PDB file of C-alpha atoms in Angstrom:
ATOM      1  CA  UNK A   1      38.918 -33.278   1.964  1.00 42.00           C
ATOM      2  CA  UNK A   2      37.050 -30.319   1.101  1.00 44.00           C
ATOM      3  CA  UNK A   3      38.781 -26.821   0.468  1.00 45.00           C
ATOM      4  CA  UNK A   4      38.540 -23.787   2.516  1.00 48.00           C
ATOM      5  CA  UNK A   5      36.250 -22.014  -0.222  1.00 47.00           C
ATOM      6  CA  UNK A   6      33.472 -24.772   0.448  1.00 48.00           C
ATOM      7  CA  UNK A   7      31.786 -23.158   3.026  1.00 52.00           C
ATOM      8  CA  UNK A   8      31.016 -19.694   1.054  1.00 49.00           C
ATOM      9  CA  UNK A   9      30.046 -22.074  -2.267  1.00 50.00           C
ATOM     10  CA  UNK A  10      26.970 -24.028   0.243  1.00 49.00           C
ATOM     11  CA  UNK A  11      26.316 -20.277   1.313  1.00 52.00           C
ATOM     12  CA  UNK A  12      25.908 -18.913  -1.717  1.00 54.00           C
ATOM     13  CA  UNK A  13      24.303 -21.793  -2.885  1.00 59.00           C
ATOM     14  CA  UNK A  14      21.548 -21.707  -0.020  1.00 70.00           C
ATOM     15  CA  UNK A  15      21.180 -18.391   0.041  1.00 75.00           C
ATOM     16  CA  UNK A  16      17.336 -17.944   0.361  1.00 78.00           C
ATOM     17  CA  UNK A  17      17.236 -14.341   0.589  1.00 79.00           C
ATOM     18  CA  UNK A  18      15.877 -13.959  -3.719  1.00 83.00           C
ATOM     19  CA  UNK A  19      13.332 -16.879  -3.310  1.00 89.00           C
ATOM     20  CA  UNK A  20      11.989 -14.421   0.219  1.00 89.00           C
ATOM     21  CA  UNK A  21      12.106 -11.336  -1.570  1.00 91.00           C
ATOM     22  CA  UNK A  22       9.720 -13.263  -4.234  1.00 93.00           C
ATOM     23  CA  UNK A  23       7.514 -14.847  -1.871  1.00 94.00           C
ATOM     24  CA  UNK A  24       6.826 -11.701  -0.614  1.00 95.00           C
ATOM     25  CA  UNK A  25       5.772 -10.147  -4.347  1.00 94.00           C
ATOM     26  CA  UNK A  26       3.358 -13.508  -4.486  1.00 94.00           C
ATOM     27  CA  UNK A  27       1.881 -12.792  -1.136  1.00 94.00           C
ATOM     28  CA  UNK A  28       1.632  -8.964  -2.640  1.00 95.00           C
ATOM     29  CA  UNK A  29      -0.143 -10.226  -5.695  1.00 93.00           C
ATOM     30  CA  UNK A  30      -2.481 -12.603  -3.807  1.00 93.00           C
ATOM     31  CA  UNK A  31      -3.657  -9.391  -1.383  1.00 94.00           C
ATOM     32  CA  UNK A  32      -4.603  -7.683  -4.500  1.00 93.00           C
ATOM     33  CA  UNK A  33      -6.747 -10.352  -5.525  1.00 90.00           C
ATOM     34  CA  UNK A  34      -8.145 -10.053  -1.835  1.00 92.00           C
ATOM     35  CA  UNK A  35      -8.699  -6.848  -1.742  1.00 94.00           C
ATOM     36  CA  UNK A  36      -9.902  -6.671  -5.324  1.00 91.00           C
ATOM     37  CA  UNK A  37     -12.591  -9.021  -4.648  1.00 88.00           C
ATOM     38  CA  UNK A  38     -13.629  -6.765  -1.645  1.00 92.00           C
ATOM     39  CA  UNK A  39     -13.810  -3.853  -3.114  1.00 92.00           C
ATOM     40  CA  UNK A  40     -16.028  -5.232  -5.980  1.00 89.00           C
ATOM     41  CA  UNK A  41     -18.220  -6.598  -2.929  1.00 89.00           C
ATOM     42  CA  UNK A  42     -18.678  -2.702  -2.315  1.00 92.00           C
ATOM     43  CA  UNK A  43     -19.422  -1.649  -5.416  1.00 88.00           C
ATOM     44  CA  UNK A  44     -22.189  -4.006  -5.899  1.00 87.00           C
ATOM     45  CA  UNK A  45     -23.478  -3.036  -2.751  1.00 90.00           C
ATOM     46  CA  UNK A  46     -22.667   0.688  -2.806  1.00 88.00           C
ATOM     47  CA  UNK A  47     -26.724   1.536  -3.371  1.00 89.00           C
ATOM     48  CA  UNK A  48     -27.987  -0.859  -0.816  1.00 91.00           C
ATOM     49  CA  UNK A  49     -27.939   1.135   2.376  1.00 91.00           C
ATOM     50  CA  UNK A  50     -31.609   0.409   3.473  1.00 88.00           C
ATOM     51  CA  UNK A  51     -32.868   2.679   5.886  1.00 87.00           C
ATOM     52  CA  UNK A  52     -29.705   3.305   7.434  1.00 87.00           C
ATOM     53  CA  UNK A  53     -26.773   6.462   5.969  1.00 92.00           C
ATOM     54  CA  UNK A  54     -25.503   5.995   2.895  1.00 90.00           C
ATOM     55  CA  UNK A  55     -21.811   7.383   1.193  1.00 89.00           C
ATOM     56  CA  UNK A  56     -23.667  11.120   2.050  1.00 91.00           C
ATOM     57  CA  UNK A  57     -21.986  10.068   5.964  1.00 93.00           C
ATOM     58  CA  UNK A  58     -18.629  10.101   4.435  1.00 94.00           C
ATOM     59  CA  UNK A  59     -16.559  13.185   5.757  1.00 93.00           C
ATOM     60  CA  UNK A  60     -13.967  13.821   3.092  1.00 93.00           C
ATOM     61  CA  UNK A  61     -11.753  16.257   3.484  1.00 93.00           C
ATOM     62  CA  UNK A  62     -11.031  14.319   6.723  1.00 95.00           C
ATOM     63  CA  UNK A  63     -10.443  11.534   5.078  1.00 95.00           C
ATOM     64  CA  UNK A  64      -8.412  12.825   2.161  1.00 95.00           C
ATOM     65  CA  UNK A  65      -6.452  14.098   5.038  1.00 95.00           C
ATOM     66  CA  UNK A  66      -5.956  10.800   6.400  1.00 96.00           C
ATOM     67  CA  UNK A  67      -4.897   9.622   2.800  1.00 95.00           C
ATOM     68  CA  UNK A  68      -2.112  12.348   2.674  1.00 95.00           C
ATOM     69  CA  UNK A  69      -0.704  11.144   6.054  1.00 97.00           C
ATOM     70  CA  UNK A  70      -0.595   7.578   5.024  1.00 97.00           C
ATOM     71  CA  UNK A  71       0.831   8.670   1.660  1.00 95.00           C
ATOM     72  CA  UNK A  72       3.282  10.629   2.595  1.00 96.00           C
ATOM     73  CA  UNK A  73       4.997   7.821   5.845  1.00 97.00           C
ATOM     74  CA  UNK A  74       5.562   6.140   1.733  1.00 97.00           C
ATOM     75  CA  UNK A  75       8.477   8.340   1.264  1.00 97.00           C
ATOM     76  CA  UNK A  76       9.407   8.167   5.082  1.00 97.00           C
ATOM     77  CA  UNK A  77       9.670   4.460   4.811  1.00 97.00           C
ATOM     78  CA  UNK A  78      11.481   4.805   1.343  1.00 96.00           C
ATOM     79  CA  UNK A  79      13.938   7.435   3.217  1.00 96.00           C
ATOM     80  CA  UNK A  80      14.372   4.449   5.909  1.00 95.00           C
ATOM     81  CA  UNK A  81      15.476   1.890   3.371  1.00 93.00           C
ATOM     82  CA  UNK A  82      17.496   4.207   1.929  1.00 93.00           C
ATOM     83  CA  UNK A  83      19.245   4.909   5.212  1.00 93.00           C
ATOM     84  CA  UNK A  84      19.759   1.691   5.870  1.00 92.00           C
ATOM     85  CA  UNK A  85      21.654   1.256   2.975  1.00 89.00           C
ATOM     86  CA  UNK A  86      23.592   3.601   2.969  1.00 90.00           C
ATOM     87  CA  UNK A  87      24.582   2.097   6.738  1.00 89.00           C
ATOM     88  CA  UNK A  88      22.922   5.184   8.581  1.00 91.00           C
ATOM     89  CA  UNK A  89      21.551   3.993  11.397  1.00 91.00           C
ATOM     90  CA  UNK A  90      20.383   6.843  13.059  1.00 94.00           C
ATOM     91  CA  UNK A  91      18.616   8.102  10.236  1.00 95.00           C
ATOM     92  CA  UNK A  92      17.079   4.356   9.482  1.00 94.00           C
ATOM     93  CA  UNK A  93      15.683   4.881  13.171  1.00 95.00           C
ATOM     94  CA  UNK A  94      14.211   8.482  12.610  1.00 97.00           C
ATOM     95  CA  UNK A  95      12.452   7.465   9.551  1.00 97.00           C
ATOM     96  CA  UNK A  96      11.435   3.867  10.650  1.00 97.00           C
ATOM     97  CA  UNK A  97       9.825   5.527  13.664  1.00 97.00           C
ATOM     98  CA  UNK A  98       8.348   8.441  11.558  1.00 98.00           C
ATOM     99  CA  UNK A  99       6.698   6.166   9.505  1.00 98.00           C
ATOM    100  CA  UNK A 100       5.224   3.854  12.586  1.00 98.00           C
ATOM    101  CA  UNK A 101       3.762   7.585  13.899  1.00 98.00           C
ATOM    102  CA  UNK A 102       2.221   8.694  10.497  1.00 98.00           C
ATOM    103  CA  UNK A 103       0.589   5.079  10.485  1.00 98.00           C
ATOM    104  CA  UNK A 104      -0.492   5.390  13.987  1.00 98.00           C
ATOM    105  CA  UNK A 105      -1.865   8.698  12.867  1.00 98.00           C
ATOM    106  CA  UNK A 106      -3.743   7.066  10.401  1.00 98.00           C
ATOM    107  CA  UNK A 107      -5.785   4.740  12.350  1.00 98.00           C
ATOM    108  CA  UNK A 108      -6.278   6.756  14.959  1.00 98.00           C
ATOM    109  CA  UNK A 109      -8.155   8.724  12.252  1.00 97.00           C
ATOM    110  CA  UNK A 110      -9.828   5.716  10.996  1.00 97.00           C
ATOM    111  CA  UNK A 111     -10.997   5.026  14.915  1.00 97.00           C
ATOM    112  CA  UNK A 112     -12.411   8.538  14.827  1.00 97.00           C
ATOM    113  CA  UNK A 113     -14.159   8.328  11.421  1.00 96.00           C
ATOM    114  CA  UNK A 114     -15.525   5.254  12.043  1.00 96.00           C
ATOM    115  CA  UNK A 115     -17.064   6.162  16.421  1.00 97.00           C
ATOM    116  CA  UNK A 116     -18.507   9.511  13.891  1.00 96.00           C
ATOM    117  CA  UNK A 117     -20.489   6.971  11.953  1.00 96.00           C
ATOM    118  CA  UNK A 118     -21.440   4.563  14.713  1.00 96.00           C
ATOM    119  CA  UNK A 119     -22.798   7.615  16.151  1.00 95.00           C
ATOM    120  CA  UNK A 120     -24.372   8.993  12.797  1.00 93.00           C
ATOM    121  CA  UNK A 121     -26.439   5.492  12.672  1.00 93.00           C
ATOM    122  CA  UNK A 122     -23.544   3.062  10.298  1.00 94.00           C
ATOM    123  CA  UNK A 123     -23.097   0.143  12.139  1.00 94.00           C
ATOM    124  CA  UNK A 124     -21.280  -2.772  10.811  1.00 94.00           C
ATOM    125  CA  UNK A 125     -24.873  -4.379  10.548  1.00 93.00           C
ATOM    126  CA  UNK A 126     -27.160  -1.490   9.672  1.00 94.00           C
ATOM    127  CA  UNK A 127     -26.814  -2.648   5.634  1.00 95.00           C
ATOM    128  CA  UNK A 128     -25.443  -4.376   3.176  1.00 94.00           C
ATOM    129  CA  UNK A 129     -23.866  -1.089   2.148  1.00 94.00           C
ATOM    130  CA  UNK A 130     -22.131  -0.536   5.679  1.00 95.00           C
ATOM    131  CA  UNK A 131     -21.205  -4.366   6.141  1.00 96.00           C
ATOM    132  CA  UNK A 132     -19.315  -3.979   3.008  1.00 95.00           C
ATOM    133  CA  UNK A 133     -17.566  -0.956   3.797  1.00 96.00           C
ATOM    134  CA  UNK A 134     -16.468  -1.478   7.339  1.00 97.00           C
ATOM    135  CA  UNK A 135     -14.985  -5.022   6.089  1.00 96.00           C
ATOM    136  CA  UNK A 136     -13.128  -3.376   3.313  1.00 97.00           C
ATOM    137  CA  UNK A 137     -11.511  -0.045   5.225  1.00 97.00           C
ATOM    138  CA  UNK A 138     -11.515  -2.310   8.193  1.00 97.00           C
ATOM    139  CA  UNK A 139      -9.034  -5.043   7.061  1.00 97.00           C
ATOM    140  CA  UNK A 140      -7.199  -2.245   5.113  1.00 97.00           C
ATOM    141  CA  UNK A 141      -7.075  -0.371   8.576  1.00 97.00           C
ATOM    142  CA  UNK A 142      -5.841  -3.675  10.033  1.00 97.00           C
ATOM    143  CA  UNK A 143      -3.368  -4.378   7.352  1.00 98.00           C
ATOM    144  CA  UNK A 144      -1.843  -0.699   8.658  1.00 98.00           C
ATOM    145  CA  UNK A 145      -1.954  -2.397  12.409  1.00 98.00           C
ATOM    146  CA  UNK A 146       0.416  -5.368  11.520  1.00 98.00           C
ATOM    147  CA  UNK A 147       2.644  -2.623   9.113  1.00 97.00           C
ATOM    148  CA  UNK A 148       3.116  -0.445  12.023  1.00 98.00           C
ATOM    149  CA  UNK A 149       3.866  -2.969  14.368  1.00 97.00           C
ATOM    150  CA  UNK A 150       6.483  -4.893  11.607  1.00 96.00           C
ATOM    151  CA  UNK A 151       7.769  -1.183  11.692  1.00 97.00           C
ATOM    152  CA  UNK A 152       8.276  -1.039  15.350  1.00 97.00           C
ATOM    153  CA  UNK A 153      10.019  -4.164  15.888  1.00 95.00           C
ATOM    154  CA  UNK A 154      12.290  -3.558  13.290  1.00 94.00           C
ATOM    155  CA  UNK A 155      12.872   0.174  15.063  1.00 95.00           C
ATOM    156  CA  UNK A 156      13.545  -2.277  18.457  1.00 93.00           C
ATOM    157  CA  UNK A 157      15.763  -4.198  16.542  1.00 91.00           C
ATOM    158  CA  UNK A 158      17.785  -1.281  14.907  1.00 91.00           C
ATOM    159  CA  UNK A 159      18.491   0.104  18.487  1.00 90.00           C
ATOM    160  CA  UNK A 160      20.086  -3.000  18.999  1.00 88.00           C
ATOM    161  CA  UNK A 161      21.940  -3.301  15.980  1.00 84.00           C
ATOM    162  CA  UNK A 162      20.525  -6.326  15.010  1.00 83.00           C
ATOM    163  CA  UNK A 163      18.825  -5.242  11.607  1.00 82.00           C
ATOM    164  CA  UNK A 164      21.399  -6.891   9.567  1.00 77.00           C
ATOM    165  CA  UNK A 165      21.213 -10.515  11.303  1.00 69.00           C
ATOM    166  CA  UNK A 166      19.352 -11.420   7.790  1.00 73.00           C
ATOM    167  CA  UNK A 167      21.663  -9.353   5.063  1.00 69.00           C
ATOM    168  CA  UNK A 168      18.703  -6.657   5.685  1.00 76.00           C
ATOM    169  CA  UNK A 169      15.932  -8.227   4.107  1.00 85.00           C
ATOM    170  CA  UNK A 170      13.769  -7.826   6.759  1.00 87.00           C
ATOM    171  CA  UNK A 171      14.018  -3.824   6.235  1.00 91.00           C
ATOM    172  CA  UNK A 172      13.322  -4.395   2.449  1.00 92.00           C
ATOM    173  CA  UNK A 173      10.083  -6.873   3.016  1.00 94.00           C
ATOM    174  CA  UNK A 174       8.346  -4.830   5.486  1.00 96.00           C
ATOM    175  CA  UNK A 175       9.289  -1.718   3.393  1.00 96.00           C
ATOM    176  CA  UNK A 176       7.413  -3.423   0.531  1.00 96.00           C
ATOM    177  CA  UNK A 177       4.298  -4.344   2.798  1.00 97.00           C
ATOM    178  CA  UNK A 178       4.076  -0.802   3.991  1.00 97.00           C
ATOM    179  CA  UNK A 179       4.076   0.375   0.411  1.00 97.00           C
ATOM    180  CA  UNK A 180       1.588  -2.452  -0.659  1.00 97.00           C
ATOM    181  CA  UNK A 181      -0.968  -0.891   2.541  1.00 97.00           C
ATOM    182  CA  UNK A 182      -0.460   2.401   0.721  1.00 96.00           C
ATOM    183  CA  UNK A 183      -1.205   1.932  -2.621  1.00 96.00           C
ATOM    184  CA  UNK A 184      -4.634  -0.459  -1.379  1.00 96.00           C
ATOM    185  CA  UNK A 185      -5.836   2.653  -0.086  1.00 97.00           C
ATOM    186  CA  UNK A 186      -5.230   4.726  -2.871  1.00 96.00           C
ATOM    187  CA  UNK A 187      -7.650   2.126  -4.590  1.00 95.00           C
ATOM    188  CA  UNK A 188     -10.073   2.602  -1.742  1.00 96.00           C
ATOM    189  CA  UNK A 189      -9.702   6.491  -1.728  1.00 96.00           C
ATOM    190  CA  UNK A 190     -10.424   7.135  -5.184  1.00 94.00           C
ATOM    191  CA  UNK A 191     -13.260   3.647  -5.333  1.00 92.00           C
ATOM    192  CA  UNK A 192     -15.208   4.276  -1.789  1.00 93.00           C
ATOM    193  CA  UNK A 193     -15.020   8.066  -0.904  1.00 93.00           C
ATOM    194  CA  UNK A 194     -13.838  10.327  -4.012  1.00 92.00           C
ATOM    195  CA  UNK A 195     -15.977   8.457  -6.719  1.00 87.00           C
ATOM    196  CA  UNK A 196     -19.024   8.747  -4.307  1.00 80.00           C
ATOM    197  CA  UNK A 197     -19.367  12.287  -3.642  1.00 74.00           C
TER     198      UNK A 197
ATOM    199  CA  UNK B   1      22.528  -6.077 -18.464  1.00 35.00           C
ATOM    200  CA  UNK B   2      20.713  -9.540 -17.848  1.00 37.00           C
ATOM    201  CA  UNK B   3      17.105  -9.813 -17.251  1.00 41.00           C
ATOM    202  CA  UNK B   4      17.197 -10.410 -13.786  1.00 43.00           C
ATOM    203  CA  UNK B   5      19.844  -7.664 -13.234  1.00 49.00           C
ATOM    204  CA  UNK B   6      18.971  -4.752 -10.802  1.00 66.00           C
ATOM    205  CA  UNK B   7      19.568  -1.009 -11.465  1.00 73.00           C
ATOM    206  CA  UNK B   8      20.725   1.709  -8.804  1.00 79.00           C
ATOM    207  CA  UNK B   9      17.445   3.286  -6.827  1.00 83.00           C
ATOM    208  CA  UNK B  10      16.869   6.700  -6.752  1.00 87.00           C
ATOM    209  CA  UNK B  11      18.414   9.327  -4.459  1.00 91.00           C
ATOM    210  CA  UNK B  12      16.883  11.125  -1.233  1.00 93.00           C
ATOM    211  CA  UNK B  13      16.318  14.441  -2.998  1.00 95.00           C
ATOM    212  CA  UNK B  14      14.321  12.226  -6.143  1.00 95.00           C
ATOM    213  CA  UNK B  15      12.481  10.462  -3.420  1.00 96.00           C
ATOM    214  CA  UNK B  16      11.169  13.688  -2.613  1.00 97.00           C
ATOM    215  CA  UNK B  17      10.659  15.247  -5.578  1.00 97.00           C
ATOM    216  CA  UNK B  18       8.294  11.872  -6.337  1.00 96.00           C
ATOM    217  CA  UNK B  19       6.453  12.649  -3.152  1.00 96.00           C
ATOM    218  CA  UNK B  20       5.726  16.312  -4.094  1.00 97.00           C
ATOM    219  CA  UNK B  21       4.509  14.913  -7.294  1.00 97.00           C
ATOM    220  CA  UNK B  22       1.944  12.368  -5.300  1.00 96.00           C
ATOM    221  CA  UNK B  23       1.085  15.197  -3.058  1.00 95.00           C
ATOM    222  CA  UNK B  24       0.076  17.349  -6.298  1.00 96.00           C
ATOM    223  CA  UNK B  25      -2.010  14.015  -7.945  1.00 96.00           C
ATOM    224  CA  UNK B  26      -3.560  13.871  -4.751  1.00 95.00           C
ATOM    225  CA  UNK B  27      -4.494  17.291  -3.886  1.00 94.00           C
ATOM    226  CA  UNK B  28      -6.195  17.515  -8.005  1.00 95.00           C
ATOM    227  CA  UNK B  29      -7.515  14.167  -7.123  1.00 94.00           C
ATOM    228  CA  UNK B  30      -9.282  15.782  -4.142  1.00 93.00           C
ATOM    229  CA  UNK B  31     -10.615  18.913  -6.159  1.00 94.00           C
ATOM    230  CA  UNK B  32     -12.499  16.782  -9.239  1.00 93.00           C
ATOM    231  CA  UNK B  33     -15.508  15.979  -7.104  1.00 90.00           C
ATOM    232  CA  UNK B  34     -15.958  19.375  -6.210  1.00 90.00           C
ATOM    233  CA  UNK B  35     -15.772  21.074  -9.693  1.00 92.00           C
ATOM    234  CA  UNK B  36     -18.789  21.517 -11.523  1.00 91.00           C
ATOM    235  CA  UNK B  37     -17.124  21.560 -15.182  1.00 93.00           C
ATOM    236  CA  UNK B  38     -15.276  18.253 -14.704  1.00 91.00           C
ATOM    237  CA  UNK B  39     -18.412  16.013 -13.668  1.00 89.00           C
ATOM    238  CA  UNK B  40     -18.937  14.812 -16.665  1.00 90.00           C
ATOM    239  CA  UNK B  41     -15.587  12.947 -17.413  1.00 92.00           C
ATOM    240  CA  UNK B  42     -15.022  12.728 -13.206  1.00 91.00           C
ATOM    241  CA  UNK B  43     -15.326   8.783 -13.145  1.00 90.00           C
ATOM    242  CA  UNK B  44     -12.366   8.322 -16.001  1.00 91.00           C
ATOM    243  CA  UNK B  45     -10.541  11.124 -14.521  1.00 94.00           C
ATOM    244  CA  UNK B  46     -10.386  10.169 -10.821  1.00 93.00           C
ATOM    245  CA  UNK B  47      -9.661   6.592 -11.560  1.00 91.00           C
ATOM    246  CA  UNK B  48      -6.368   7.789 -14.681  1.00 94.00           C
ATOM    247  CA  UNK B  49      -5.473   9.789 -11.520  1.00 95.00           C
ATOM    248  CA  UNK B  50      -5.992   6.790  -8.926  1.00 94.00           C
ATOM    249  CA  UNK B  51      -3.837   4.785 -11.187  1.00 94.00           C
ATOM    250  CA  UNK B  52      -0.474   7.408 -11.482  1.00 96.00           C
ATOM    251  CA  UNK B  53      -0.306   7.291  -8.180  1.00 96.00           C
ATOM    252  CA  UNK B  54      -0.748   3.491  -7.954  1.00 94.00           C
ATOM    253  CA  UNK B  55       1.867   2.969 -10.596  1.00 94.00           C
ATOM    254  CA  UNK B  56       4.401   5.576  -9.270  1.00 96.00           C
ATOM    255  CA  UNK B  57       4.121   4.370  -5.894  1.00 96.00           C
ATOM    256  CA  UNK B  58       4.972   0.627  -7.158  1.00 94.00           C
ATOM    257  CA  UNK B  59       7.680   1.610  -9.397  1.00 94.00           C
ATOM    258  CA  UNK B  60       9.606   4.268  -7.774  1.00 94.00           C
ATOM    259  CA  UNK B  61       8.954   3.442  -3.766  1.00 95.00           C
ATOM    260  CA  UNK B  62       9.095  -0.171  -3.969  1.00 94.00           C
ATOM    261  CA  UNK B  63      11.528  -0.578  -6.513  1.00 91.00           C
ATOM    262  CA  UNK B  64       9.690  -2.363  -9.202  1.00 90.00           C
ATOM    263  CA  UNK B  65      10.845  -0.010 -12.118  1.00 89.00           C
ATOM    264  CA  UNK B  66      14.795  -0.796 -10.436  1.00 89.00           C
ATOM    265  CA  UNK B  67      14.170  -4.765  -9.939  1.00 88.00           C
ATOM    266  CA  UNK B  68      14.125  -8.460 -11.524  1.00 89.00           C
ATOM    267  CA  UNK B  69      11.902  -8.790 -13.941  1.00 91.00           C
ATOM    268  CA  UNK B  70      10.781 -11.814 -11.479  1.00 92.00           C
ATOM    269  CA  UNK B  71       9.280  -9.626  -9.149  1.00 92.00           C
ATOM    270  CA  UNK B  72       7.495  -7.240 -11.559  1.00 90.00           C
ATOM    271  CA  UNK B  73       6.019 -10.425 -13.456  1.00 91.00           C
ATOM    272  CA  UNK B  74       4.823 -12.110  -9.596  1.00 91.00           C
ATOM    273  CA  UNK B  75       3.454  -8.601  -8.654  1.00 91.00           C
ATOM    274  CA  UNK B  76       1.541  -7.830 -12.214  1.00 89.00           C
ATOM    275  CA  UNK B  77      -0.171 -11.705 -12.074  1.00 88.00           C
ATOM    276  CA  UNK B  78      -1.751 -10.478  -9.022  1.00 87.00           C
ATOM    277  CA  UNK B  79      -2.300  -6.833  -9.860  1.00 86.00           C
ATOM    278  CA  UNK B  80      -4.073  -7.838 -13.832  1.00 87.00           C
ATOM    279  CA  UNK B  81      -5.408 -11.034 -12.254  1.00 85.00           C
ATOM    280  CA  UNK B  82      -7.643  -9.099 -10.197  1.00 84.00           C
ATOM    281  CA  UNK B  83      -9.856  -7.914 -12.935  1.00 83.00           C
ATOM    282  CA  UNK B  84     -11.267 -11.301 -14.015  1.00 85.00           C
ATOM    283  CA  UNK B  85     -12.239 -11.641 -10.581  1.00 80.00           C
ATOM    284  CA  UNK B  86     -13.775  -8.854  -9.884  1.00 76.00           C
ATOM    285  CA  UNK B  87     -16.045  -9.921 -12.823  1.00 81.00           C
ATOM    286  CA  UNK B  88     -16.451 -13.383 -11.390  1.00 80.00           C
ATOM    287  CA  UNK B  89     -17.284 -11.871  -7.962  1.00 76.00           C
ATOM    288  CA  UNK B  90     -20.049  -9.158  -9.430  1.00 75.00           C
ATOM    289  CA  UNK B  91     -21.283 -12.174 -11.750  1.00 79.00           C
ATOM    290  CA  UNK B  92     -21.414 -14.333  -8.748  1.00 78.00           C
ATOM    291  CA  UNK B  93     -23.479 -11.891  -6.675  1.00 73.00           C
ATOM    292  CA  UNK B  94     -25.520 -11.190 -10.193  1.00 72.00           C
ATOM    293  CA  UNK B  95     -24.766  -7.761 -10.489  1.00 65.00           C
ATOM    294  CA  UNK B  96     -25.592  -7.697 -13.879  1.00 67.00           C
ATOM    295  CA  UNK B  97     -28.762  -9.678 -13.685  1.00 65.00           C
TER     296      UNK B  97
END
């Protein structure tokens, strides 16, 4: 007959939640290597704009704007899992949902800046140059997409008070993706706007 | 302390003293391009600059400087891993050539 302590030992001993947390580093590491191997895609074809605009299109200070938002819904989303630990869940709900708004705000800027250069003649297909560029800050832009809807359903699920159904994990993964969108795009910043003024 | 140990994270007001410090990297980031005296070391500059925030925002915000070793080893395979390829990608599209 086992003893009454059995239960927590198999617990503990199945407890997933460290082997998660590093899947989610590996998946981390492998976007680098994706976006990496984008962004050198650019730079090769950074010169290559044909007869259509080239990086002259680019409108920075809107852009470095845009960068600011998404930088600073970092330190909401830090603020959030901070809240959360401390067991403050209205203030894991105000920053959660700050941080879905500041990354809403930042593709609605990315929508703008990109119906500007449809307009100003860079279409996905007008070069190699523009191909390049709309697939990088496009599957960045789409990477914020999925963040901001993570962030949302884990805002629906903290009105519930259901957030710590998994230990709280979940807050700590998507915390980490958010992050991850953040620092690709300062990569991009600097790489596709800054160094090409 | 064992190596797969975890320290405390940092408080609110640190988080956003660290975010005034990003703020600052980004609005100097945002001035090089525009100032004539700087163009000659702008490439090196913007991308030292590029990389404090990179490094802050991986160590502070998500923890890495605070976590298992584990973690910062999985991430930094990815993150150093990336240069090779981004040879092998140029050299496969002969940038070089």
């Amino acid at each position: 007959m086992t003893s009454q302590a059995a239960p927590v030992e198999a617990h503990e001993h199945h407890d997933i939640r460290p082997v998660r947390k590093a899947a989610m580093w590996v998946f981390l590491g492998s976007e680098c290597m994706f976006f990496g191997s984008m962004i050198a895609t650019f730079l090769l074809y950074r010169n290559e704009t044909g007869a259509g605009p080239g990086s002259e299109i680019f409108n920075v200070g809107f852009t470095s704007a845009s960068s600011f938002v998404l930088l600073m819904s970092s330190l909401t989303m830090v603020l959030a899992h901070n809240a959360f630990e401390k067991r403050d869940a209205r203030g894991t709900r105000i920053w959660l949902a700050a941080t879905a708004l500041l990354g809403i705000t930042f593709i609605a800027g990315q929508i703008y800046e990109f119906t500007e250069f449809v307009n100003g003649g860079l279409t996905l297909s007008t070069s190699s140059f523009s191909g390049a560029f709309y697939m990088l800050t496009g599957f960045h832009g789409g990477h914020v997409a999925i963040g901001v809807m993570l962030l949302l359903a884990m805002f629906f699920l903290s009105t519930e008070g259901r957030l710590r159904d998994d230990g709280g994990l979940n807050v700590e993964l998507v915390g980490l993706y958010w992050h991850f969108v953040d620092i690709i795009w300062i990569v991009i910043f600097t790489v596709v706007y800054l160094l090409q003024v | 302390m064992t190596q797969t140990a975890t320290r405390a994270h940092p408080s609110p007001a640190a988080y956003w003293g660290i975010a005034l410090f990003l703020a600052a990297v980004t609005a100097l980031e945002i001035s090089v391009p525009y100032t004539a005296a700087l163009e000659p070391v702008k490439v090196p500059l913007l991308l030292v600059l590029g990389a404090i925030k990179f490094v802050t925002v991986v160590s502070f915000f998500m923890h890495l400087r605070y976590d298992k070793k584990l973690y910062r080893n999985l991430f930094m395979f990815g993150a150093i891993g990336v240069f090779p390829l981004f040879i092998v990608v140029l050299l496969s599209m002969h940038a070089f050539a």
